[in-house]
CSV table of C-alpha atoms in Angstrom, one decimal:
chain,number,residue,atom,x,y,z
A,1387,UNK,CA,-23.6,-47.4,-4.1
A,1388,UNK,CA,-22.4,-44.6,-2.1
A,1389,UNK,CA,-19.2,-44.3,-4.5
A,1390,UNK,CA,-21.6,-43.6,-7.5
A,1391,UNK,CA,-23.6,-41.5,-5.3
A,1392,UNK,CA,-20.2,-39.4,-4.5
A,1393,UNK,CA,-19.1,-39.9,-8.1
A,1394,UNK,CA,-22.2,-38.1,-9.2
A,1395,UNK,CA,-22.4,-35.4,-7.0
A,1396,UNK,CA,-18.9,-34.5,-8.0
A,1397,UNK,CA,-19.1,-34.5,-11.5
A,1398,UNK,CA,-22.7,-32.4,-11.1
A,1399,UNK,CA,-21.2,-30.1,-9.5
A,1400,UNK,CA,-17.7,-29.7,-11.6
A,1401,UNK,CA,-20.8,-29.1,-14.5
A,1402,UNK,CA,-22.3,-26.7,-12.3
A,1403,UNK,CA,-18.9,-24.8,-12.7
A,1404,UNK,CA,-18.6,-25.5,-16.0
A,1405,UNK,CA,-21.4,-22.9,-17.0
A,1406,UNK,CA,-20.2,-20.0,-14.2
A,1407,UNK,CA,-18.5,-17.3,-15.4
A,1408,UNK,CA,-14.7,-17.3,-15.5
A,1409,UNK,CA,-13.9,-15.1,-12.8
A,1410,UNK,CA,-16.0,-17.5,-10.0
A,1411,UNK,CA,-13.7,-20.1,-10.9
A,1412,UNK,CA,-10.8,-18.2,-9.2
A,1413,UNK,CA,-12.7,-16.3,-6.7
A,1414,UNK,CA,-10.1,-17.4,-4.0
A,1415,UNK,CA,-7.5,-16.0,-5.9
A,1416,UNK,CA,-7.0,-12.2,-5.0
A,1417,UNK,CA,-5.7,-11.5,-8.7
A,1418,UNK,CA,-8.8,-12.2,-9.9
A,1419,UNK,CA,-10.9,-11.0,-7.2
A,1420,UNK,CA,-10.5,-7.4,-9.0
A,1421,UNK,CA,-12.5,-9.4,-11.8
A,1422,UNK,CA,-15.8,-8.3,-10.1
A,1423,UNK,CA,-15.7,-4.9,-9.8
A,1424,UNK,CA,-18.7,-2.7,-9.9
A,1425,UNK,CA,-19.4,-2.1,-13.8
A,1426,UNK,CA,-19.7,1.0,-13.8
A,1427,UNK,CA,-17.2,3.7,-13.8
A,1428,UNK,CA,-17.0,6.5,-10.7
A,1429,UNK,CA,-18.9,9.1,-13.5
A,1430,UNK,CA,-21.9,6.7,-14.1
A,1431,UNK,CA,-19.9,5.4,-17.5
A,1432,UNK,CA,-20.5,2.1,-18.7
A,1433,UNK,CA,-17.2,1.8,-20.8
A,1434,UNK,CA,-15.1,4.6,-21.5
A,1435,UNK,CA,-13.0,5.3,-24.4
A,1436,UNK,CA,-9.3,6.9,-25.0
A,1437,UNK,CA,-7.8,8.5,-27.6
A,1438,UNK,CA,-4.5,9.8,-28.3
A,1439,UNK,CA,-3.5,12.1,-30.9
A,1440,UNK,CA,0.5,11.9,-31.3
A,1441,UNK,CA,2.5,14.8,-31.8
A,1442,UNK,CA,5.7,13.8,-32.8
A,1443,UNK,CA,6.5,15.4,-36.3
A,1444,UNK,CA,8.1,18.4,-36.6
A,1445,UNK,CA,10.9,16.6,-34.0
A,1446,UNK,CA,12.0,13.5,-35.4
A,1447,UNK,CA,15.6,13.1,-36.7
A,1448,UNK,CA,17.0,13.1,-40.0
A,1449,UNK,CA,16.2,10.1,-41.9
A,1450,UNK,CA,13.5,8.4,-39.7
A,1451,UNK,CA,11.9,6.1,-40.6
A,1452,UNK,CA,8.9,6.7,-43.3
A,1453,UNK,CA,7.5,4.7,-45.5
A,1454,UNK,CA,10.1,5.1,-48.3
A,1455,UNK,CA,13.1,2.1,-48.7
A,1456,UNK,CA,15.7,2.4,-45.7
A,1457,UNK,CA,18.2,2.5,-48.1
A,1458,UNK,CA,19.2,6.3,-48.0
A,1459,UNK,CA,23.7,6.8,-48.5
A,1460,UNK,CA,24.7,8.1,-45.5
A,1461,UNK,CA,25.2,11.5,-45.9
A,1462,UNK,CA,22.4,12.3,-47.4
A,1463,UNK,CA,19.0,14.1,-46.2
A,1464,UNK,CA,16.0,11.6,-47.1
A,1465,UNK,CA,14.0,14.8,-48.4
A,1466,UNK,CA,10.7,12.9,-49.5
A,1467,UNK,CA,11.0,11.5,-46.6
A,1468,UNK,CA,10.9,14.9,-44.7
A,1469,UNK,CA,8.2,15.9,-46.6
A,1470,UNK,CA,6.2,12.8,-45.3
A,1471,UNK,CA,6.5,14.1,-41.2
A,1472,UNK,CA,5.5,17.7,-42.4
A,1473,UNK,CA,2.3,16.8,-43.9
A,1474,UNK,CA,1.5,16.0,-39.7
A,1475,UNK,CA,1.8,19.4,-38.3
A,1476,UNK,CA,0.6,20.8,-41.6
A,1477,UNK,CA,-2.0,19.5,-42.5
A,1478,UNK,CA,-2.6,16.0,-40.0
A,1479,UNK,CA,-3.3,17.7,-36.4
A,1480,UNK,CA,-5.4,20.6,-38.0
A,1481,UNK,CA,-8.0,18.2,-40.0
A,1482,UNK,CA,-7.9,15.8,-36.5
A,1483,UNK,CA,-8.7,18.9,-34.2
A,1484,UNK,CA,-11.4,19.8,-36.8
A,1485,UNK,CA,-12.7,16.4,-36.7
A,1486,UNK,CA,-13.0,15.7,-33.1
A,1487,UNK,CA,-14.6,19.5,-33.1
A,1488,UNK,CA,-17.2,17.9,-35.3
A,1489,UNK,CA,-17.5,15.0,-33.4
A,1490,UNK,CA,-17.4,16.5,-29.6
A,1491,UNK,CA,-14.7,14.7,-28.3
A,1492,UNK,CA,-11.5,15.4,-25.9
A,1493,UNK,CA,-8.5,13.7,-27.1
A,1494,UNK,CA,-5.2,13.3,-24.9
A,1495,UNK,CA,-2.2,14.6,-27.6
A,1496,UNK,CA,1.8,13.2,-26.4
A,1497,UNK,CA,4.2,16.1,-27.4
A,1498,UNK,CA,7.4,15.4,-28.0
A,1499,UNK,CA,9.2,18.4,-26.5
A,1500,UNK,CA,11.1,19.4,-30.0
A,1501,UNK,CA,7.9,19.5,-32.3
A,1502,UNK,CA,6.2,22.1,-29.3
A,1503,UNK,CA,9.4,24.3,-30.1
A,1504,UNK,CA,9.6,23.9,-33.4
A,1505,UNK,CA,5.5,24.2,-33.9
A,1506,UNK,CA,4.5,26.2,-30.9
A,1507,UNK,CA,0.8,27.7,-32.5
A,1508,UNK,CA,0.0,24.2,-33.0
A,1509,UNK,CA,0.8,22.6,-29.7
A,1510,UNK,CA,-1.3,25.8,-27.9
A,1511,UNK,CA,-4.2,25.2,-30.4
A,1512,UNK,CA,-4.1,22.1,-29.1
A,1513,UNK,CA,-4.3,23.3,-26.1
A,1514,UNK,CA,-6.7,25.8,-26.5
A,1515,UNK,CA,-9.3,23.5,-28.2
A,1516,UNK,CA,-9.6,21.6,-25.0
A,1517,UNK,CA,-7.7,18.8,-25.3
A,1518,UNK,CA,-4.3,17.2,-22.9
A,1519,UNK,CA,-1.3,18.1,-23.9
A,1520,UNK,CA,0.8,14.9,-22.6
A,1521,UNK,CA,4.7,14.5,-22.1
A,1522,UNK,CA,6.4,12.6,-25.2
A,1523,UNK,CA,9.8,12.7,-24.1
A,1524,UNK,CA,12.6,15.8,-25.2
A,1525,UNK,CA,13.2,13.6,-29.1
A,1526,UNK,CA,12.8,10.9,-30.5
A,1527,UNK,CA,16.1,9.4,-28.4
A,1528,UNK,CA,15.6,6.1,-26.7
A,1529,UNK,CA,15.3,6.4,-22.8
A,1530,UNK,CA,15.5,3.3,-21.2
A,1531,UNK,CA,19.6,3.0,-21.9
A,1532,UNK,CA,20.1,6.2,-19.9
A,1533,UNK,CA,21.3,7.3,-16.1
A,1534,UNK,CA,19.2,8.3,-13.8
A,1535,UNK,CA,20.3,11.8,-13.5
A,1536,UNK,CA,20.1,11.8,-17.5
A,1537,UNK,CA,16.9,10.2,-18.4
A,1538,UNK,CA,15.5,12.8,-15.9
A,1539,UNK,CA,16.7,15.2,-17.4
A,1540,UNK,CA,15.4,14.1,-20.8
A,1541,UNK,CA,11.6,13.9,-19.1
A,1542,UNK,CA,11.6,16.9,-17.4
A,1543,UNK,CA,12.9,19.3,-20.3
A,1544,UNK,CA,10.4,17.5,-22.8
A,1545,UNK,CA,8.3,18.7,-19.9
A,1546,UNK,CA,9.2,21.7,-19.6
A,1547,UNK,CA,8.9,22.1,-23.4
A,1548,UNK,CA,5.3,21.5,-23.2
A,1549,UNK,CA,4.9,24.2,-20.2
A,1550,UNK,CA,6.6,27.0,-22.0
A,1551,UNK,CA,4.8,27.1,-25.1
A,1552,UNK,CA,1.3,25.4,-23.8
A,1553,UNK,CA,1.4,27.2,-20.4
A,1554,UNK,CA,0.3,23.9,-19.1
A,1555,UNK,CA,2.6,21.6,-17.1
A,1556,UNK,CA,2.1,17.8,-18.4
A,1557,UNK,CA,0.7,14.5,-16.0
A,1558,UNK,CA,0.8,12.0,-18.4
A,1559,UNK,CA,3.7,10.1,-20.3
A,1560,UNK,CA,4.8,8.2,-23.3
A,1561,UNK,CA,8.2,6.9,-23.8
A,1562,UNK,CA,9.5,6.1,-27.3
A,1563,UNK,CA,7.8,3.3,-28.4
A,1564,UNK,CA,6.6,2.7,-24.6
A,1565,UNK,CA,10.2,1.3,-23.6
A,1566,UNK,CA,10.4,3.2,-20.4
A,1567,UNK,CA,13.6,1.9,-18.2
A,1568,UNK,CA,13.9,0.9,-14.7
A,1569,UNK,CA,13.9,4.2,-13.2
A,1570,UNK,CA,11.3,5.6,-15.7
A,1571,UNK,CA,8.1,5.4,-13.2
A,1572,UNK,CA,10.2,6.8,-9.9
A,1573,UNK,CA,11.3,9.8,-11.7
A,1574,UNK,CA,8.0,10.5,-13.1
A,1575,UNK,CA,5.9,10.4,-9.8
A,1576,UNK,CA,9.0,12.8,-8.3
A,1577,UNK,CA,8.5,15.3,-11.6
A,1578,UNK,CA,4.8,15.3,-10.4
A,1579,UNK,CA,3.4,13.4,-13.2
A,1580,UNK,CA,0.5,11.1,-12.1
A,1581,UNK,CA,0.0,8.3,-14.6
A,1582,UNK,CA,1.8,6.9,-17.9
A,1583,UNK,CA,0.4,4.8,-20.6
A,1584,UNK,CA,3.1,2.5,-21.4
A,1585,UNK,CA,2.0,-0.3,-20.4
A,1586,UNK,CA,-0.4,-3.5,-22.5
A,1587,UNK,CA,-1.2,-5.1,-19.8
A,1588,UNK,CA,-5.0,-4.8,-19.3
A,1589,UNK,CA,-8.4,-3.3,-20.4
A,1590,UNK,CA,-9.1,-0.8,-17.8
A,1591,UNK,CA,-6.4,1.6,-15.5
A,1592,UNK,CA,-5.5,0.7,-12.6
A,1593,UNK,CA,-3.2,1.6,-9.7
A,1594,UNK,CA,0.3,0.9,-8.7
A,1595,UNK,CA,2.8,1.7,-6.0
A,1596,UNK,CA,5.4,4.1,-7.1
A,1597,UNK,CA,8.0,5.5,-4.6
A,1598,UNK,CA,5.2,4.4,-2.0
A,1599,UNK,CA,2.7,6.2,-3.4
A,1600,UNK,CA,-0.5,5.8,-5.8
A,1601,UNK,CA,0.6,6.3,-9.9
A,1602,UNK,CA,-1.9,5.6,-12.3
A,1603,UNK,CA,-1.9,3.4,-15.5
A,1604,UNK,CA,-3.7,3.9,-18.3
A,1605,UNK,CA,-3.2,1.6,-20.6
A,1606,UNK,CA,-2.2,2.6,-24.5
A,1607,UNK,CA,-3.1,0.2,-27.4
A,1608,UNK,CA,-0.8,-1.5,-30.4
A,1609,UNK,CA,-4.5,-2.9,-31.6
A,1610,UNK,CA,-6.3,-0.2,-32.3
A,1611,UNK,CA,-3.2,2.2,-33.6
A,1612,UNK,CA,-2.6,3.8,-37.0
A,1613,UNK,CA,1.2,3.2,-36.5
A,1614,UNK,CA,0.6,-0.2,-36.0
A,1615,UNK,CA,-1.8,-1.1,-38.4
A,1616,UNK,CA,-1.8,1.1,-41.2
A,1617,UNK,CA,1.9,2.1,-41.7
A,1618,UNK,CA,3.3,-1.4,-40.0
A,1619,UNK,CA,0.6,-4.2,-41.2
A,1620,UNK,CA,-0.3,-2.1,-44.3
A,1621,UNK,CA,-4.5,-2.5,-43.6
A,1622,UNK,CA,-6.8,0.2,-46.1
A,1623,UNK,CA,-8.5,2.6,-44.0
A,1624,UNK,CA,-11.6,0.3,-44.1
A,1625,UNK,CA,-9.9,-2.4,-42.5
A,1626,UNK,CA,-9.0,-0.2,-39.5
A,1627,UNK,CA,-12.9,1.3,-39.2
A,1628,UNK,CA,-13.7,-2.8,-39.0
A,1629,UNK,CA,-11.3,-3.7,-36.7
A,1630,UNK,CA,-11.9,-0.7,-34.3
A,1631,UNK,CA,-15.2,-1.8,-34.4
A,1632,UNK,CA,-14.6,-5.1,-33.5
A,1633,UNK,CA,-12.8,-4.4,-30.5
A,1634,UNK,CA,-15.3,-1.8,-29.0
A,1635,UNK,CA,-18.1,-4.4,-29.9
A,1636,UNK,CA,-16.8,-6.8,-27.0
A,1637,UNK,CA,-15.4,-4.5,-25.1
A,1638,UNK,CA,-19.1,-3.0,-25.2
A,1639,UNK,CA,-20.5,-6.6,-24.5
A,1640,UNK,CA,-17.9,-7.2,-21.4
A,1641,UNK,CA,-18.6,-4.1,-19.8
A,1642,UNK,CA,-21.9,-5.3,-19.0
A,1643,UNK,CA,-20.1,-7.2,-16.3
A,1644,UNK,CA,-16.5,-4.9,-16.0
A,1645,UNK,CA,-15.1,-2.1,-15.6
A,1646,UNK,CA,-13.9,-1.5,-19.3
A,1647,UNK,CA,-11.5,0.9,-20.9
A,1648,UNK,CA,-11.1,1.3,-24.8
A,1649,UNK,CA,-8.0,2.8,-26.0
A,1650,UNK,CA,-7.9,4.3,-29.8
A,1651,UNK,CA,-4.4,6.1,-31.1
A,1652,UNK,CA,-4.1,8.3,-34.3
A,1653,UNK,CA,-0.5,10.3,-35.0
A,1654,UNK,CA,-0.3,13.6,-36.6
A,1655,UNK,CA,1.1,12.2,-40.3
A,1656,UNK,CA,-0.6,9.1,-40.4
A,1657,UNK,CA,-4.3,9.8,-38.5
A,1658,UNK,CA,-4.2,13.1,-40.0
A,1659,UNK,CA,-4.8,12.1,-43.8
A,1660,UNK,CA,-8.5,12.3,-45.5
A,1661,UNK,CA,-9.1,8.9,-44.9
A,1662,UNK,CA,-8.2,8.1,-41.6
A,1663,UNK,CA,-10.0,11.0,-40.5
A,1664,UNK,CA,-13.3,10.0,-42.4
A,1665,UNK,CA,-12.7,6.5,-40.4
A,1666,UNK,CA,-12.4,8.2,-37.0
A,1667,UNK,CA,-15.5,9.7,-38.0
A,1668,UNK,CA,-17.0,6.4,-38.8
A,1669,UNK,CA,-15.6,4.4,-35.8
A,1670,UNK,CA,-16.7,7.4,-33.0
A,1671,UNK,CA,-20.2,8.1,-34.8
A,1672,UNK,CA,-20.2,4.3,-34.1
A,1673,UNK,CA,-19.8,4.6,-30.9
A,1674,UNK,CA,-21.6,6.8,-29.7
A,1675,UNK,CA,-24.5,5.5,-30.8
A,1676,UNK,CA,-24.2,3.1,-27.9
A,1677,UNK,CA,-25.8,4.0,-24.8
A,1678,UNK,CA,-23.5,4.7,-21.6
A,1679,UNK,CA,-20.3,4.9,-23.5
A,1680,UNK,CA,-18.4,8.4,-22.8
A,1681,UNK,CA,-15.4,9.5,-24.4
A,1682,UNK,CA,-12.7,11.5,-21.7
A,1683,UNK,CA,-9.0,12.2,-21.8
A,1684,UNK,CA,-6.9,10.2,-20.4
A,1685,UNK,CA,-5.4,12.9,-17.3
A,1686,UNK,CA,-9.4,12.4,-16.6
A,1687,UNK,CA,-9.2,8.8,-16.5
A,1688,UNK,CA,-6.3,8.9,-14.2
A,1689,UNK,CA,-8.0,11.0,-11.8
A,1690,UNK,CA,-11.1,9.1,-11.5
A,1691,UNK,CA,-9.3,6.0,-10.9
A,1692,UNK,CA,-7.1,7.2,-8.1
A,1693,UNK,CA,-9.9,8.2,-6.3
A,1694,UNK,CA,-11.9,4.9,-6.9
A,1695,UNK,CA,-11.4,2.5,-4.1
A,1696,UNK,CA,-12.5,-0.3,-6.2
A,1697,UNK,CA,-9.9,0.4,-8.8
A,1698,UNK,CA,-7.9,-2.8,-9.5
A,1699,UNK,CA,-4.6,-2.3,-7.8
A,1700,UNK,CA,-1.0,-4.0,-8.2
């Protein structure tokens, strides 16, 4: 008898913690003790969301990739091609900053350092409009394969880029492709930056120890990402508007319970055209009709969640 009594009073109470949330299933575990977090953000948000608005053409190399066979001669100028990355700074960034005028949002914009020179009255409109202008790297050159001394370098004159046309020194970084190196984060906290997006890794920013001090991530998105998902996975600008919508819906729905970031990312020759800027119409009209939701740049992200002491830490 008092092994079925046992019995039972184990297997009541393994179904008691069948129908707990996930995160009191762990709650000895310090990971996952970040799990239950106040749900609101420091600025009374109940989700907030991200978005980036690449500035890269204008800077790439000859021949980059576009969406036009890679089967250019070499020694040849793909000129269609060339074509494709000027229809960002001429037409892309100027519909997008009209748009988010309409629609009343900041935006966070990652310059590469060449398209600033090259494009300098568009990089301070940006500027000027109120948005981040964000570190992108010097070109289009992979980082991660460099020295030290020389991938600092390459960061601080894409840098420095920004600050000479923009008048505003950047705090935020993207490497190509997010494939920072080893050395990427310790020479971005000694440049002075204070948080970089590559990273997948969660939903929300959170904090990590860089040369023995606080550096912010805020994490970037491949899921929610024009590059991605209209040039890479070929989806209509309808399939993005659903999918975007899908993500913030149980992001939305999680948030009731979690600190939850949304991350959205449009670049200048690919965000820019008529119809992706109708769906980021869409998708943020969509959004904000949700109560508690607020839409902030990502420099803004960073700060708050340095100075949060609940902020999930690593």
């Amino acid at each position: 008898m008092s092994t079925r009594r046992t019995f039972i009073k184990q297997t009541s109470a393994a179904g008691a913690l069948s129908v707990l949330p996930f995160t009191h299933l762990f709650s000895n575990n310090q990971q996952t003790k970040t799990m239950t977090n106040p749900t609101h953000w420091a600025d009374g948000s109940r989700l907030v969301v991200s978005v980036s608005m690449q500035f890269e053409a204008g800077g790439q190399p000859d021949n980059a990739e576009s969406p036009f066979p890679q089967n250019m001669q070499k020694g040849y100028r793909d000129l269609p091609a060339a074509t494709w990355y000027q229809y960002g700074y001429k037409e892309g960034i100027p519909r997008m900053l009209d748009n988010w005028d309409k629609l009343g949002i900041k935006v966070t914009s990652h310059m590469v350092g060449t398209a600033v020179l090259n494009h300098p009255e568009l990089a301070k409109e940006i500027v000027r409009r109120g948005h981040e202008a964000a570190a992108h790297g010097m070109n289009w050159s992979s980082q991660y394969n460099l020295s030290y001394e020389e991938e600092k370098k390459f960061i601080k004159d894409g840098a420095d880029a920004v600050k000479e046309v923009t008048g505003v020194m950047p705090i935020g970084y993207n490497a190509n492709w997010l494939r920072r190196g080893e050395n990427t984060l310790k020479i971005l906290q000694e440049l002075g930056f204070i948080y970089h997006i590559d990273d997948l890794s969660r939903d929300e920013p959170f904090v990590i120890q860089v040369n023995q001090k606080d550096f912010a991530v805020v994490p970037y998105t491949l899921r929610c990402n024009d590059i991605l998902l209209i040039e890479g996975k070929n989806f209509s600008a309808g399939q993005f508007v659903e999918q975007v919508k899908m993500e913030f819906d149980q992001l939305y729905l999680e948030s009731a319970q979690r600190r939850r970031q949304m991350s959205i990312s449009f670049h200048d020759r690919i965000g820019g055209t008529p119809q992706m800027v109708k769906a980021a119409y869409d998708i943020i009209r969509y959004i904000q009709d949700h109560k508690g939701v607020s839409f902030q740049r990502k420099d803004a992200i960073a700060k708050m969640i340095l100075q949060d002491k609940t902020a999930v830490r690593e």
